[in-house]
Short mmCIF file of C-alpha atoms and ligand atoms in Angstrom, two decimals:
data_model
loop_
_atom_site.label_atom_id
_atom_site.label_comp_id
_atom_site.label_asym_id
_atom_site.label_seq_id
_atom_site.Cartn_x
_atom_site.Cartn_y
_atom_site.Cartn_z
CA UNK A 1012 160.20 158.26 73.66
CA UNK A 1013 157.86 155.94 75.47
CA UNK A 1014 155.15 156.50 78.79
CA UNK A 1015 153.66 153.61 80.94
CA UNK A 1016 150.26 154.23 82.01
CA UNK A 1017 149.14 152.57 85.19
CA UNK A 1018 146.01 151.92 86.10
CA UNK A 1019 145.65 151.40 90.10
CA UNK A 1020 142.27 149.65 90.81
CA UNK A 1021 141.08 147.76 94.64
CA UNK A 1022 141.26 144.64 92.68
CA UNK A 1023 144.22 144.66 89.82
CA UNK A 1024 146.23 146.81 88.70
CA UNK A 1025 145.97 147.27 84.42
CA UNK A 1026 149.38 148.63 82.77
CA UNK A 1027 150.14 149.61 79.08
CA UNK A 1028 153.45 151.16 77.36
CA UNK A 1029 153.10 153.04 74.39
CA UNK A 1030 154.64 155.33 72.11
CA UNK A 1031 154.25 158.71 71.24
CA UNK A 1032 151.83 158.40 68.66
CA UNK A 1033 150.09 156.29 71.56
CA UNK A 1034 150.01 152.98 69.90
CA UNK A 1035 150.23 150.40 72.71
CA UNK A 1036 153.04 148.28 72.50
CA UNK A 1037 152.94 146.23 75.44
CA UNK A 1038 150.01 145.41 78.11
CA UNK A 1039 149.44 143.56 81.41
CA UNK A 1040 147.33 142.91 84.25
CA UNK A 1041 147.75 142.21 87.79
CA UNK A 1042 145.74 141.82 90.70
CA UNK A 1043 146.02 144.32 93.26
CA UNK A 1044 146.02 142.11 96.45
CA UNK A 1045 146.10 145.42 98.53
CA UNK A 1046 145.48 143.22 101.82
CA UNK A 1047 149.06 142.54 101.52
CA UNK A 1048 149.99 146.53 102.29
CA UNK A 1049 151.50 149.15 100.50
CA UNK A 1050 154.65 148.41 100.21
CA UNK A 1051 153.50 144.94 98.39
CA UNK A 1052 151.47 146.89 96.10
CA UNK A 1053 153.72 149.72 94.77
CA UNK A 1054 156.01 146.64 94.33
CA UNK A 1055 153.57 145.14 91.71
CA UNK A 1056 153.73 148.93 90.27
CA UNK A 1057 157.28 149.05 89.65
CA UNK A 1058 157.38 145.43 88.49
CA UNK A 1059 154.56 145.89 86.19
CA UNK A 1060 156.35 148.66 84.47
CA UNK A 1061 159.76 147.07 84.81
CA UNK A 1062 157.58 143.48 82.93
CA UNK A 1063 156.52 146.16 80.36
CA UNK A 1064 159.70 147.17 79.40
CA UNK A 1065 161.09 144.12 78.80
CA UNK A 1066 158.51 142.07 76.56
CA UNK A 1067 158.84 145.46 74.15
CA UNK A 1068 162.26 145.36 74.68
CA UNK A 1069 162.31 148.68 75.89
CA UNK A 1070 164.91 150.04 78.38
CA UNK A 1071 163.51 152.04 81.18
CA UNK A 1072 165.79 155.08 80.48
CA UNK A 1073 164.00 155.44 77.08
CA UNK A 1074 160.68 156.32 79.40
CA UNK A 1075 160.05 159.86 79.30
CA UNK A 1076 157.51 159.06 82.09
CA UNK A 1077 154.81 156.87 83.99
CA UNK A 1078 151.50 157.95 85.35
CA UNK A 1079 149.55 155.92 87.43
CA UNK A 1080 146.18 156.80 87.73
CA UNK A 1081 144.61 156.34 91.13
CA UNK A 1082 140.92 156.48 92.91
CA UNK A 1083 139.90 158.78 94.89
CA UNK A 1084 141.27 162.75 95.30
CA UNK A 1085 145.49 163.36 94.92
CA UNK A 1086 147.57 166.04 94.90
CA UNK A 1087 149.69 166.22 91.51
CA UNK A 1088 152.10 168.63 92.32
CA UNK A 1089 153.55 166.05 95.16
CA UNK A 1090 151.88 162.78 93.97
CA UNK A 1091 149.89 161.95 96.58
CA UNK A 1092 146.72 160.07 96.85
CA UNK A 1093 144.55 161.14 99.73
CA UNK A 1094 142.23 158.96 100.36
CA UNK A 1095 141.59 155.62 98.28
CA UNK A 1096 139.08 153.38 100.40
CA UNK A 1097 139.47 150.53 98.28
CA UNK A 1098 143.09 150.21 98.46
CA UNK A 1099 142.86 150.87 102.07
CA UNK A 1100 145.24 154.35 101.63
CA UNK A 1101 145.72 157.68 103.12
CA UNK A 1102 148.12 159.88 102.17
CA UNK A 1103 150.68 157.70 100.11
CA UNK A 1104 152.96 159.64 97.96
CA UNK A 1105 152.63 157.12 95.43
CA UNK A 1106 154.41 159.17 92.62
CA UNK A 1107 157.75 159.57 94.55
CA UNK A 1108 157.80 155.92 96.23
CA UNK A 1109 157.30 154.80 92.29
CA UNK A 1110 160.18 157.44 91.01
CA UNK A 1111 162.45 156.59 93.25
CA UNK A 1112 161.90 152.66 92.63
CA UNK A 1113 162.48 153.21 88.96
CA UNK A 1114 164.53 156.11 88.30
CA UNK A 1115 161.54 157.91 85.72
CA UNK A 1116 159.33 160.56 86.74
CA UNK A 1117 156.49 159.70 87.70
CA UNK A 1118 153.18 161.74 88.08
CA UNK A 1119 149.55 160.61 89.21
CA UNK A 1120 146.17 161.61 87.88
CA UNK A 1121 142.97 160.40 89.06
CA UNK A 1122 141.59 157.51 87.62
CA UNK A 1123 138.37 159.03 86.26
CA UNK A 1124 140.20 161.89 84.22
CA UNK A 1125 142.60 159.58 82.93
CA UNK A 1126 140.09 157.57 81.44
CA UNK A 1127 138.11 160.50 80.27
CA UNK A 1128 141.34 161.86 78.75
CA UNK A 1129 141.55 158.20 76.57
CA UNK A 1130 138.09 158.28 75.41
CA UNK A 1131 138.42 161.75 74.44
CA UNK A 1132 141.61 161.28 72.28
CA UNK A 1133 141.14 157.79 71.34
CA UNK A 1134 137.87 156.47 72.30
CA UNK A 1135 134.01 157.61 71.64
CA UNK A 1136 134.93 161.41 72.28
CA UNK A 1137 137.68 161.74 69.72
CA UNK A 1138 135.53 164.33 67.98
CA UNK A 1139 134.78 165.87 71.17
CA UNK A 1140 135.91 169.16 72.47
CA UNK A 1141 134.09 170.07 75.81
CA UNK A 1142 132.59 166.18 76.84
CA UNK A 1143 132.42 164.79 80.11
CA UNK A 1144 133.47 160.87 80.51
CA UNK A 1145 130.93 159.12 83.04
CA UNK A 1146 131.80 155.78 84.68
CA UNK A 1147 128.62 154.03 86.63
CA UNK A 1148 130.36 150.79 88.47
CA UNK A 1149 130.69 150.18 91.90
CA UNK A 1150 130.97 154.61 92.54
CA UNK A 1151 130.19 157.17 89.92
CA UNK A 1152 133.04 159.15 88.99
CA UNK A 1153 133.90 161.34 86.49
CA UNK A 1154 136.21 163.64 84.24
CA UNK A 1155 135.83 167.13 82.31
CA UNK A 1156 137.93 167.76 79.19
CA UNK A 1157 136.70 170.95 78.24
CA UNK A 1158 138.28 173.09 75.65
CA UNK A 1159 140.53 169.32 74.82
CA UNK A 1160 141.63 169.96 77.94
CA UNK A 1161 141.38 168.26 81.32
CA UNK A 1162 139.66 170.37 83.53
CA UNK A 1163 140.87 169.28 87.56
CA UNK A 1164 139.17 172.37 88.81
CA UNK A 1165 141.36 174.47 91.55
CA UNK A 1166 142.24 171.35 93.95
CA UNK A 1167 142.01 168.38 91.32
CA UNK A 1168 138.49 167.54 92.31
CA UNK A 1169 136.64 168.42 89.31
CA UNK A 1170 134.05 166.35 87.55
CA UNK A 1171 132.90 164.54 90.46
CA UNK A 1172 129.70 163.96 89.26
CA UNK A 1173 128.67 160.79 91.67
CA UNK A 1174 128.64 163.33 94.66
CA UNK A 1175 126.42 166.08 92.80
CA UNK A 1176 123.00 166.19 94.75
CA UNK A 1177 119.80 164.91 92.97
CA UNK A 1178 117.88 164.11 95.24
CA UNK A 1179 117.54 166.42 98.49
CA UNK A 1180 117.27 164.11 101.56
CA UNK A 1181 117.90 160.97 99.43
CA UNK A 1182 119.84 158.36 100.70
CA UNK A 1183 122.91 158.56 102.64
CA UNK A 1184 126.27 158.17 100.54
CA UNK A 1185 129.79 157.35 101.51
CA UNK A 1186 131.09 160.86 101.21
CA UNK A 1187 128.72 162.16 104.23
CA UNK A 1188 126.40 163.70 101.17
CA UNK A 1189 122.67 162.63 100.74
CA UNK A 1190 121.07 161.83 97.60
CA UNK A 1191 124.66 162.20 95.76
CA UNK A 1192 124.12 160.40 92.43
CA UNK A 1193 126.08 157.77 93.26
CA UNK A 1194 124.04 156.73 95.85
CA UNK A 1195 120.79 156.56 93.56
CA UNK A 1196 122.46 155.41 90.37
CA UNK A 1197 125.91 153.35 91.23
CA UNK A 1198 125.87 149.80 90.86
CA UNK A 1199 125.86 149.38 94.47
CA UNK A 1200 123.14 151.67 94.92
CA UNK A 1201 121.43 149.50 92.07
CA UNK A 1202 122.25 146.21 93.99
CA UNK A 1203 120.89 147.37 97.47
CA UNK A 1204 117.67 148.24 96.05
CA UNK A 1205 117.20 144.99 94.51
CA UNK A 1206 118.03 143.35 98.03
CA UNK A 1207 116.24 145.65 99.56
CA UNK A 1208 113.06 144.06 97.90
CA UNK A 1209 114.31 140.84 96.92
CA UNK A 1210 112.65 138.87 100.03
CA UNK A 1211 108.79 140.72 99.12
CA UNK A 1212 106.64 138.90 96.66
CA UNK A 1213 107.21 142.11 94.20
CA UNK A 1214 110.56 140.74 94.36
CA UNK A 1215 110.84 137.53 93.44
CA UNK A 1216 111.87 137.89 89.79
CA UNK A 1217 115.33 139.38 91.54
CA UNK A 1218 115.18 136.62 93.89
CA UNK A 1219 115.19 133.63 91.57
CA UNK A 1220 118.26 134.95 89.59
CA UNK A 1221 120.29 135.87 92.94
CA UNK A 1222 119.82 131.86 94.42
CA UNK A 1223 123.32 131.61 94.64
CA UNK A 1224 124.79 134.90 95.75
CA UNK A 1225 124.06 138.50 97.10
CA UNK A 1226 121.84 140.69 93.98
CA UNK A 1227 123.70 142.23 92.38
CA UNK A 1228 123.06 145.15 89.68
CA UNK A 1229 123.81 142.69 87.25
CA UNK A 1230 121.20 140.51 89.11
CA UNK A 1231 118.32 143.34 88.78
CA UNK A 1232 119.39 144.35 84.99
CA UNK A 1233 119.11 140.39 84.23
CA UNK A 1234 115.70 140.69 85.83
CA UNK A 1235 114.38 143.53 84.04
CA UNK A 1236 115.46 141.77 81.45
CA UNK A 1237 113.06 139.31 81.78
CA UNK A 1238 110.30 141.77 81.74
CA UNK A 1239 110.38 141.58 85.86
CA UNK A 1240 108.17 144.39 87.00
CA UNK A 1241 110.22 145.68 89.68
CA UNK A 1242 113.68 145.05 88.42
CA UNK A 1243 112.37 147.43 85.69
CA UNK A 1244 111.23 150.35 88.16
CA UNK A 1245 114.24 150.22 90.12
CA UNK A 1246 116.76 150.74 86.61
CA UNK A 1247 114.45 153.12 85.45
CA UNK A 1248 114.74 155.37 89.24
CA UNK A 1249 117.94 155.14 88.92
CA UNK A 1250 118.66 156.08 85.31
CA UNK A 1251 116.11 158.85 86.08
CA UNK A 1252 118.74 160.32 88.26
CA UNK A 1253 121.36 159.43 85.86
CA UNK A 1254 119.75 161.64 83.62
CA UNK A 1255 119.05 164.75 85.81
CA UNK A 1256 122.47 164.55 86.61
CA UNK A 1257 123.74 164.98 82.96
CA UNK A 1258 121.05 167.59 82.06
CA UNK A 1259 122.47 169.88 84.51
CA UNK A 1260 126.15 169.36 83.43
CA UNK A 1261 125.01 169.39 79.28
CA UNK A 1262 123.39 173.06 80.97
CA UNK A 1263 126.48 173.95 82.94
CA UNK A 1264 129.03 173.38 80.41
CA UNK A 1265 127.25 173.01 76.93
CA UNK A 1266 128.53 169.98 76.75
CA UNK A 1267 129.10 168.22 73.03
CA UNK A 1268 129.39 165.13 74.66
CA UNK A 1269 128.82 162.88 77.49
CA UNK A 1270 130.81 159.70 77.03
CA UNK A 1271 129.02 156.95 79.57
CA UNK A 1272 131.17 154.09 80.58
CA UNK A 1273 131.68 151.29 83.42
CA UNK A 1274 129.81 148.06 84.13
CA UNK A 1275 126.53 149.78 84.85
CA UNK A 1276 126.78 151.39 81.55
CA UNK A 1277 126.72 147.85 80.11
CA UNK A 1278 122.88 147.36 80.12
CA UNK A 1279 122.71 149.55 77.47
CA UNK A 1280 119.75 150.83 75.85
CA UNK A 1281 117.64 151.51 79.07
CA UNK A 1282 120.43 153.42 80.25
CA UNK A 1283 121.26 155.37 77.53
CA UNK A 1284 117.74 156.10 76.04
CA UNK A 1285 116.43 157.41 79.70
CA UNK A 1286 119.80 159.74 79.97
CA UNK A 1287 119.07 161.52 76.73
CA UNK A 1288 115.13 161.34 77.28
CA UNK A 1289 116.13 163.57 80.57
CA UNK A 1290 118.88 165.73 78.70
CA UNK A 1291 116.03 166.41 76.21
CA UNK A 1292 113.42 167.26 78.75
CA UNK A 1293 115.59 169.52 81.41
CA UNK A 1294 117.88 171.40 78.93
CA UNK A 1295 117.46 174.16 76.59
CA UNK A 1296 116.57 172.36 73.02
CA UNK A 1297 119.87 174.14 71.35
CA UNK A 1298 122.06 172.36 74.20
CA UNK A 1299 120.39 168.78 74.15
CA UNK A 1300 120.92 169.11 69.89
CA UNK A 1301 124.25 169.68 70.96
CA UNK A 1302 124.86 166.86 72.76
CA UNK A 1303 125.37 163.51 72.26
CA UNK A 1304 125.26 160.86 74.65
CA UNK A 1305 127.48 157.87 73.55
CA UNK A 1306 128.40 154.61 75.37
CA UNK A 1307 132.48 154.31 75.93
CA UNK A 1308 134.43 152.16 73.74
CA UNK A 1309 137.27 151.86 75.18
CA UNK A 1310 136.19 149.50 77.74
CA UNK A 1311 138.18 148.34 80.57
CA UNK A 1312 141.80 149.75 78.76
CA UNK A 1313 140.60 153.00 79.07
CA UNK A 1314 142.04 153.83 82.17
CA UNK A 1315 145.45 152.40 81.92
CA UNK A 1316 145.68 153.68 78.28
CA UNK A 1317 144.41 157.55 79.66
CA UNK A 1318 147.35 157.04 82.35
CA UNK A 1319 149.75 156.55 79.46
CA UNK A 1320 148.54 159.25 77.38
CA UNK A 1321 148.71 161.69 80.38
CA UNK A 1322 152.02 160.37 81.14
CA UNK A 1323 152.86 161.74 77.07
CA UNK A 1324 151.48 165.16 78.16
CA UNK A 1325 148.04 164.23 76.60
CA UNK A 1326 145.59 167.16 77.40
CA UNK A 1327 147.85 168.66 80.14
ZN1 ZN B 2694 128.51 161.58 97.73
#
């Protein structure tokens, strides 16, 4: 038997058959263009899994099922996604409008826990049997495997670690929420800080680097870096928070690991050495031994290649 994972992002859309030992056997990648509506965009679904099928020469009756992994909150008992800003979406039933396109069943998970799922089975968590997966990009999302398996809490919302409160008062975020840790630790958050400061003399390092285009977190880690001053103070706020955040799940859950992933995860050290500074400072000693914080290393696959592995039943 064979399962299609399906990774739905705002700008592509990441796909991946494999088999049931969950070797990929087949892989592509194309951009989302949600602009163009939702019709247009469940049509590069179905023709992504359909272009799958082919170059493995695999016939779409031999699918036992596709999962498409999605942002934002769904309902998996009728496949819909609620609420996906960056595809522009409310309440699509996604998982029947794909089903009934290609004759397969068709389920959908969100995108965090299907990634979490992939690093726990074949990525920096295969060890792992209660870890949380982290992603720090543009949001801060998140997924709980717990026991080896996923934990979607009693509506599917579980894990949402970017919209856990660190800071009382804090900044406002996009859910309504202030001082969620996405808005102190995302790389938006990250990148409006920088601008924020970029036009001060403390500033200029950021400045200099962002001549051509907006800062962006990339623009501040580049900065620090450097040895920039104030490039430095605002990754080290926001890992700070990064940290607190993961202390209290390690001390919720007794975590064994915390697999960290996404673009913001990418500057590396800094990150990674504040996080388990603040783990080691906020938990009790016996949980912070416990737990090891580890980058992802699954990179950008992981959430396609999670989709697939849900679709074979993977941690259900
Ligand atoms: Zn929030």
């Amino acid at each position: 038997m064979y399962y299609i994972g399906i990774d739905l992002g705002g700008t592509k859309i990441a796909s991946m058959l494999i088999n049931s030992e969950y070797e990929v056997l087949a892989r592509l990648t194309v951009p989302t263009r949600h602009e163009e509506g939702e019709q247009s965009v469940i049509g590069r679904i179905t023709g992504s899994a359909q272009h799958l099928c082919d170059s493995a020469s695999v016939e779409m009756r031999q699918v036992g099922r596709v999962c498409v992994g999605s942002p934002g909150p769904i309902i998996r008992e009728s496949g819909m996604v609620l609420d996906a800003p960056n595809l522009g979406w409310k309440n699509v039933a996604l998982a029947p409008l794909v089903s009934n396109a290609l004759g397969v069943p068709v389920i959908v998970e969100n995108d965090a826990n299907a990634a979490a799922v992939a690093e726990n089975l074949l990525g920096a968590g295969k060890a792992s049997r209660n870890m949380m997966y982290i992603t720090v990009s543009t949001g801060v999302g998140g997924g709980l495997v717990l026991d080896r398996r996923l934990y979607r809490g009693s509506g599917g919302a579980a894990g949402e670690i970017g919209h856990t409160t660190v800071l009382p008062n804090g900044p406002l975020c996009g859910c309504g929420n202030r001082g969620c840790l996405e808005a102190l630790a995302s790389g938006t958050a990250i990148a409006r800080r920088g601008q924020e400061i970029a036009h001060r003399p403390a500033g200029r390092g950021i400045a200099q680097l962002a001549v051509d285009g907006p800062v962006t977190a990339m623009t501040v880690a580049e900065a620090a870096r450097r040895g920039d001053r104030a490039a430095t103070a605002i990754l080290r706020d926001a890992f700070e928070y990064l940290g607190i955040a993961v202390a209290n799940a390690a001390n919720l859950l007794n975590l064994d690991t915390v697999v960290i992933g996404g673009g913001v995860a990418g500057i590396g050290d800094m990150l990674f050495d504040s996080v388990r500074y603040e783990v080691r400072a906020r938990t009790f000693a016996f949980v912070a031994e416990q737990c090891k914080i580890v980058p992802a290393s699954l990179g950008a696959d992981s959430g396609a290649l999670g989709a697939a592995c849900c679709a074979a039943g993977a941690c259900a």
